[in-house]
């Protein structure tokens, strides 16, 4: 039987935003005692006029405007849309999280990369007290794109997210990341009895391993075949050799897509 503790559902959104003639929405989640704000955008709402990105003068800072112009000059429209939408979701999400404390101007919110190339918030304003600025900059961000969806997760805990459209993996590629014992454990635990269940479980396994690697975020440890998955204590646990943490995973299946959220579960001896 499927265990509901490893599945999460996206109920009624807490907020919808209309921006650039498109709509994205936010959900409030509490998984494993961790609070998350999750932004979602369906790519079926594609933006038709990319030049309008530059029209919101008070939304972007100078470096972001330069980046948008660079995308436009190189005609990298698909990358531009993903870049803009992910950052827009982050800015509005941060605004929502801190709405009871202070109104943060959007062009004061910058998304940079840390030394492990993970997205990191930077608040560039002299009018925000240091305590709130510190709280804001400690928010952890994880971003994922698929052909159909874009997701952004914001939380105070380490998190990795990965989304993927459900599809058939080639046998050669499948051998690199799917282990029979992992596949069988998931299948027997979740008990999804439909015709394309192999596609679903392969995609779930891929997303779990990808989101686990996003937390580790170490180029030397980027071998997806080394991530191990097991069912234990009614949870999906992932791990990586030489990493002294285990990770717990939660799954959402929606509109022919898989979304996995991964958190650090506990520290283990190695």
Short mmCIF file of C-alpha atoms in Angstrom, two decimals:
data_model
loop_
_atom_site.label_atom_id
_atom_site.label_comp_id
_atom_site.label_asym_id
_atom_site.label_seq_id
_atom_site.Cartn_x
_atom_site.Cartn_y
_atom_site.Cartn_z
CA UNK A 1 0.00 0.00 0.00
CA UNK A 2 1.15 3.54 -0.69
CA UNK A 3 2.45 5.31 2.39
CA UNK A 4 1.12 8.85 2.59
CA UNK A 5 4.13 10.12 4.55
CA UNK A 6 6.30 9.97 1.43
CA UNK A 7 3.74 11.61 -0.85
CA UNK A 8 2.76 15.26 -0.67
CA UNK A 9 -0.03 17.06 -2.49
CA UNK A 10 -0.23 20.64 -3.63
CA UNK A 11 -3.52 21.91 -2.28
CA UNK A 12 -5.00 25.37 -2.77
CA UNK A 13 -2.21 27.91 -3.43
CA UNK A 14 -1.62 30.57 -0.80
CA UNK A 15 -0.89 33.19 -3.45
CA UNK A 16 -1.14 33.71 -7.21
CA UNK A 17 0.96 36.29 -9.02
CA UNK A 18 0.21 37.82 -12.42
CA UNK A 19 3.45 38.96 -14.02
CA UNK A 20 4.50 39.43 -17.65
CA UNK A 21 1.01 38.31 -18.70
CA UNK A 22 1.64 34.97 -17.01
CA UNK A 23 0.55 33.38 -13.74
CA UNK A 24 2.63 31.56 -11.17
CA UNK A 25 1.50 30.37 -7.77
CA UNK A 26 2.83 29.57 -4.32
CA UNK A 27 2.14 26.73 -1.92
CA UNK A 28 2.92 26.50 1.79
CA UNK A 29 4.24 23.06 2.80
CA UNK A 30 5.28 21.45 6.07
CA UNK A 31 7.28 18.27 5.40
CA UNK A 32 9.20 16.44 8.10
CA UNK A 33 8.67 19.45 10.38
CA UNK A 34 10.21 21.80 7.82
CA UNK A 35 8.29 24.77 6.44
CA UNK A 36 8.69 25.49 2.73
CA UNK A 37 7.34 28.07 0.32
CA UNK A 38 7.10 26.41 -3.11
CA UNK A 39 6.66 28.45 -6.28
CA UNK A 40 5.23 26.78 -9.38
CA UNK A 41 4.97 27.86 -13.01
CA UNK A 42 3.46 25.78 -15.84
CA UNK A 43 5.30 26.44 -19.10
CA UNK A 44 2.07 26.17 -21.06
CA UNK A 45 1.72 29.83 -20.02
CA UNK A 46 4.71 30.81 -22.11
CA UNK A 47 5.57 34.50 -22.40
CA UNK A 48 5.24 35.93 -25.90
CA UNK A 49 6.96 39.30 -25.58
CA UNK A 50 10.33 38.90 -23.89
CA UNK A 51 11.26 42.59 -24.23
CA UNK A 52 8.64 43.41 -21.61
CA UNK A 53 11.01 41.94 -19.00
CA UNK A 54 12.97 45.17 -19.12
CA UNK A 55 9.89 47.37 -18.72
CA UNK A 56 9.63 46.76 -14.96
CA UNK A 57 12.25 49.30 -13.92
CA UNK A 58 11.72 48.81 -10.19
CA UNK A 59 11.92 45.01 -10.36
CA UNK A 60 15.49 44.38 -11.56
CA UNK A 61 18.81 45.77 -10.38
CA UNK A 62 21.54 46.91 -12.78
CA UNK A 63 23.32 43.55 -13.04
CA UNK A 64 20.02 41.72 -13.69
CA UNK A 65 19.05 44.18 -16.46
CA UNK A 66 22.45 43.63 -18.03
CA UNK A 67 21.93 39.85 -17.89
CA UNK A 68 18.49 40.14 -19.53
CA UNK A 69 19.93 42.30 -22.33
CA UNK A 70 22.69 39.75 -22.82
CA UNK A 71 20.15 36.93 -23.25
CA UNK A 72 18.16 39.03 -25.73
CA UNK A 73 21.23 39.97 -27.77
CA UNK A 74 22.23 36.30 -28.04
CA UNK A 75 18.62 35.33 -28.84
CA UNK A 76 18.65 32.81 -25.99
CA UNK A 77 14.92 33.14 -25.42
CA UNK A 78 14.25 29.81 -23.73
CA UNK A 79 17.07 30.33 -21.21
CA UNK A 80 15.95 33.93 -20.68
CA UNK A 81 12.40 32.90 -19.81
CA UNK A 82 13.57 30.27 -17.30
CA UNK A 83 16.07 32.72 -15.77
CA UNK A 84 13.48 35.51 -15.44
CA UNK A 85 10.67 33.30 -14.15
CA UNK A 86 12.81 31.54 -11.53
CA UNK A 87 14.13 34.85 -10.19
CA UNK A 88 10.69 36.42 -10.26
CA UNK A 89 9.34 33.53 -8.18
CA UNK A 90 12.22 33.91 -5.72
CA UNK A 91 11.68 37.67 -5.32
CA UNK A 92 7.93 37.38 -4.78
CA UNK A 93 8.42 34.35 -2.51
CA UNK A 94 10.87 36.25 -0.29
CA UNK A 95 8.48 39.19 -0.23
CA UNK A 96 5.72 36.88 0.97
CA UNK A 97 7.87 35.20 3.63
CA UNK A 98 8.85 38.53 5.19
CA UNK A 99 5.62 40.46 4.54
CA UNK A 100 4.82 40.74 8.26
CA UNK A 101 8.24 42.21 9.05
CA UNK A 102 9.16 44.52 6.20
CA UNK A 103 8.48 45.33 2.56
CA UNK A 104 11.66 44.55 0.63
CA UNK A 105 11.98 46.36 -2.73
CA UNK A 106 12.35 43.74 -5.47
CA UNK A 107 15.38 45.43 -7.01
CA UNK A 108 17.15 45.10 -3.64
CA UNK A 109 16.85 41.29 -3.83
CA UNK A 110 19.73 39.74 -5.75
CA UNK A 111 20.31 36.06 -6.47
CA UNK A 112 24.01 35.21 -6.60
CA UNK A 113 25.95 31.93 -6.60
CA UNK A 114 28.03 30.66 -3.70
CA UNK A 115 31.33 28.78 -4.02
CA UNK A 116 29.45 25.54 -4.75
CA UNK A 117 27.36 27.27 -7.43
CA UNK A 118 24.21 27.13 -5.31
CA UNK A 119 21.83 30.09 -5.58
CA UNK A 120 22.22 32.48 -2.67
CA UNK A 121 20.23 35.56 -1.67
CA UNK A 122 21.82 38.94 -1.20
CA UNK A 123 19.84 41.92 0.11
CA UNK A 124 21.39 45.18 -1.06
CA UNK A 125 19.70 47.89 0.97
CA UNK A 126 20.80 50.27 3.69
CA UNK A 127 17.21 50.70 4.88
CA UNK A 128 16.73 47.14 6.14
CA UNK A 129 18.01 46.31 9.61
CA UNK A 130 20.83 43.77 9.76
CA UNK A 131 18.84 41.16 11.68
CA UNK A 132 16.15 40.90 8.98
CA UNK A 133 18.75 41.09 6.24
CA UNK A 134 20.64 38.18 7.84
CA UNK A 135 17.44 36.11 8.19
CA UNK A 136 16.62 36.74 4.57
CA UNK A 137 20.09 35.92 3.26
CA UNK A 138 20.07 32.63 5.20
CA UNK A 139 17.02 31.38 3.26
CA UNK A 140 17.99 28.32 1.21
CA UNK A 141 16.93 28.26 -2.45
CA UNK A 142 16.54 25.30 -4.79
CA UNK A 143 15.38 25.60 -8.40
CA UNK A 144 14.33 22.97 -10.92
CA UNK A 145 13.08 23.06 -14.52
CA UNK A 146 11.46 20.44 -16.72
CA UNK A 147 9.95 20.72 -20.19
CA UNK A 148 6.59 21.52 -18.58
CA UNK A 149 7.25 23.10 -15.19
CA UNK A 150 9.49 25.44 -13.18
CA UNK A 151 9.69 25.11 -9.38
CA UNK A 152 11.42 27.22 -6.76
CA UNK A 153 11.66 26.15 -3.09
CA UNK A 154 12.46 28.59 -0.26
CA UNK A 155 13.14 27.38 3.27
CA UNK A 156 15.44 27.84 6.26
CA UNK A 157 16.76 24.25 5.93
CA UNK A 158 19.05 22.60 3.42
CA UNK A 159 16.90 21.39 0.51
CA UNK A 160 17.26 19.98 -2.97
CA UNK A 161 14.41 19.78 -5.46
CA UNK A 162 14.13 18.15 -8.85
CA UNK A 163 11.26 17.91 -11.32
CA UNK A 164 11.06 15.82 -14.46
CA UNK A 165 8.38 14.96 -16.98
CA UNK A 166 7.46 11.27 -16.75
CA UNK A 167 9.06 9.50 -19.71
CA UNK A 168 10.70 6.32 -20.86
CA UNK A 169 14.47 6.15 -20.31
CA UNK A 170 16.56 4.16 -22.77
CA UNK A 171 17.93 0.88 -21.43
CA UNK A 172 21.52 2.07 -21.81
CA UNK A 173 20.88 5.27 -19.88
CA UNK A 174 18.64 3.54 -17.33
CA UNK A 175 21.45 1.15 -16.38
CA UNK A 176 23.48 4.12 -15.13
CA UNK A 177 21.13 5.10 -12.32
CA UNK A 178 18.38 2.49 -11.73
CA UNK A 179 19.16 -0.44 -9.46
CA UNK A 180 16.68 -3.32 -9.43
CA UNK A 181 16.42 -3.46 -5.64
CA UNK A 182 15.64 0.27 -5.46
CA UNK A 183 13.05 -0.04 -8.23
CA UNK A 184 11.36 -3.03 -6.57
CA UNK A 185 11.31 -1.42 -3.12
CA UNK A 186 9.67 1.72 -4.44
CA UNK A 187 7.19 -0.19 -6.54
CA UNK A 188 6.07 -2.45 -3.70
CA UNK A 189 5.84 0.47 -1.25
CA UNK A 190 3.94 2.86 -3.49
CA UNK A 191 1.87 0.19 -5.28
CA UNK A 192 1.09 2.26 -8.39
CA UNK A 193 -0.79 -0.12 -10.68
CA UNK A 194 -0.92 1.57 -14.06
CA UNK A 195 0.39 0.72 -17.49
CA UNK A 196 3.42 3.04 -17.50
CA UNK A 197 4.50 2.40 -13.92
CA UNK A 198 8.07 1.64 -14.99
CA UNK A 199 8.32 5.13 -16.52
CA UNK A 200 6.97 6.64 -13.28
CA UNK A 201 9.36 4.77 -10.98
CA UNK A 202 12.37 5.38 -13.20
CA UNK A 203 11.55 9.10 -13.18
CA UNK A 204 11.05 9.09 -9.39
CA UNK A 205 14.42 7.40 -8.89
CA UNK A 206 16.10 9.91 -11.21
CA UNK A 207 14.56 12.87 -9.36
CA UNK A 208 15.50 11.51 -5.91
CA UNK A 209 19.11 11.07 -6.96
CA UNK A 210 19.28 14.45 -8.69
CA UNK A 211 17.76 16.33 -5.73
CA UNK A 212 20.13 14.52 -3.35
CA UNK A 213 23.11 15.64 -5.43
CA UNK A 214 21.78 19.21 -5.36
CA UNK A 215 22.16 19.27 -1.57
CA UNK A 216 25.64 17.73 -1.68
CA UNK A 217 26.60 20.07 -4.54
CA UNK A 218 30.16 18.87 -4.90
CA UNK A 219 31.57 18.44 -8.41
CA UNK A 220 33.78 15.61 -7.18
CA UNK A 221 30.71 13.73 -5.94
CA UNK A 222 28.42 14.24 -8.92
CA UNK A 223 28.04 10.58 -9.89
CA UNK A 224 24.31 9.88 -9.90
CA UNK A 225 24.87 6.10 -9.92
CA UNK A 226 26.52 6.38 -6.48
CA UNK A 227 23.38 7.73 -4.80
CA UNK A 228 21.64 4.92 -2.92
CA UNK A 229 17.93 4.68 -2.16
CA UNK A 230 16.16 2.53 0.42
CA UNK A 231 12.83 2.39 2.19
CA UNK A 232 13.27 2.54 5.94
CA UNK A 233 10.91 3.47 8.78
CA UNK A 234 8.25 4.28 6.19
CA UNK A 235 10.47 6.90 4.56
CA UNK A 236 12.45 7.09 1.34
CA UNK A 237 16.07 7.52 2.44
CA UNK A 238 18.89 8.44 0.05
CA UNK A 239 22.60 8.48 0.80
CA UNK A 240 25.98 8.87 -0.86
CA UNK A 241 29.24 7.06 -0.03
CA UNK A 242 31.64 9.21 2.02
CA UNK A 243 28.88 11.72 2.93
CA UNK A 244 28.01 11.43 6.61
CA UNK A 245 24.37 12.42 6.15
CA UNK A 246 21.24 10.62 5.09
CA UNK A 247 18.48 12.37 3.21
CA UNK A 248 14.70 12.01 3.33
CA UNK A 249 12.62 12.43 0.17
CA UNK A 250 9.03 13.47 -0.55
CA UNK A 251 7.26 12.94 -3.88
CA UNK A 252 4.55 14.79 -5.77
CA UNK A 253 3.01 13.29 -8.91
CA UNK A 254 1.08 15.85 -10.93
CA UNK A 255 0.15 16.39 -14.59
CA UNK A 256 2.52 13.69 -15.90
CA UNK A 257 5.39 15.21 -13.92
CA UNK A 258 7.36 14.14 -10.87
CA UNK A 259 8.58 16.60 -8.24
CA UNK A 260 10.88 15.47 -5.42
CA UNK A 261 11.88 17.50 -2.37
CA UNK A 262 14.92 16.25 -0.45
CA UNK A 263 16.10 17.24 3.04
CA UNK A 264 18.92 16.21 5.36
CA UNK A 265 17.45 13.55 7.65
CA UNK A 266 20.26 12.78 10.08
CA UNK A 267 24.00 12.48 10.52
CA UNK A 268 25.48 8.99 10.33
CA UNK A 269 28.85 7.44 11.01
CA UNK A 270 30.96 6.62 7.96
#
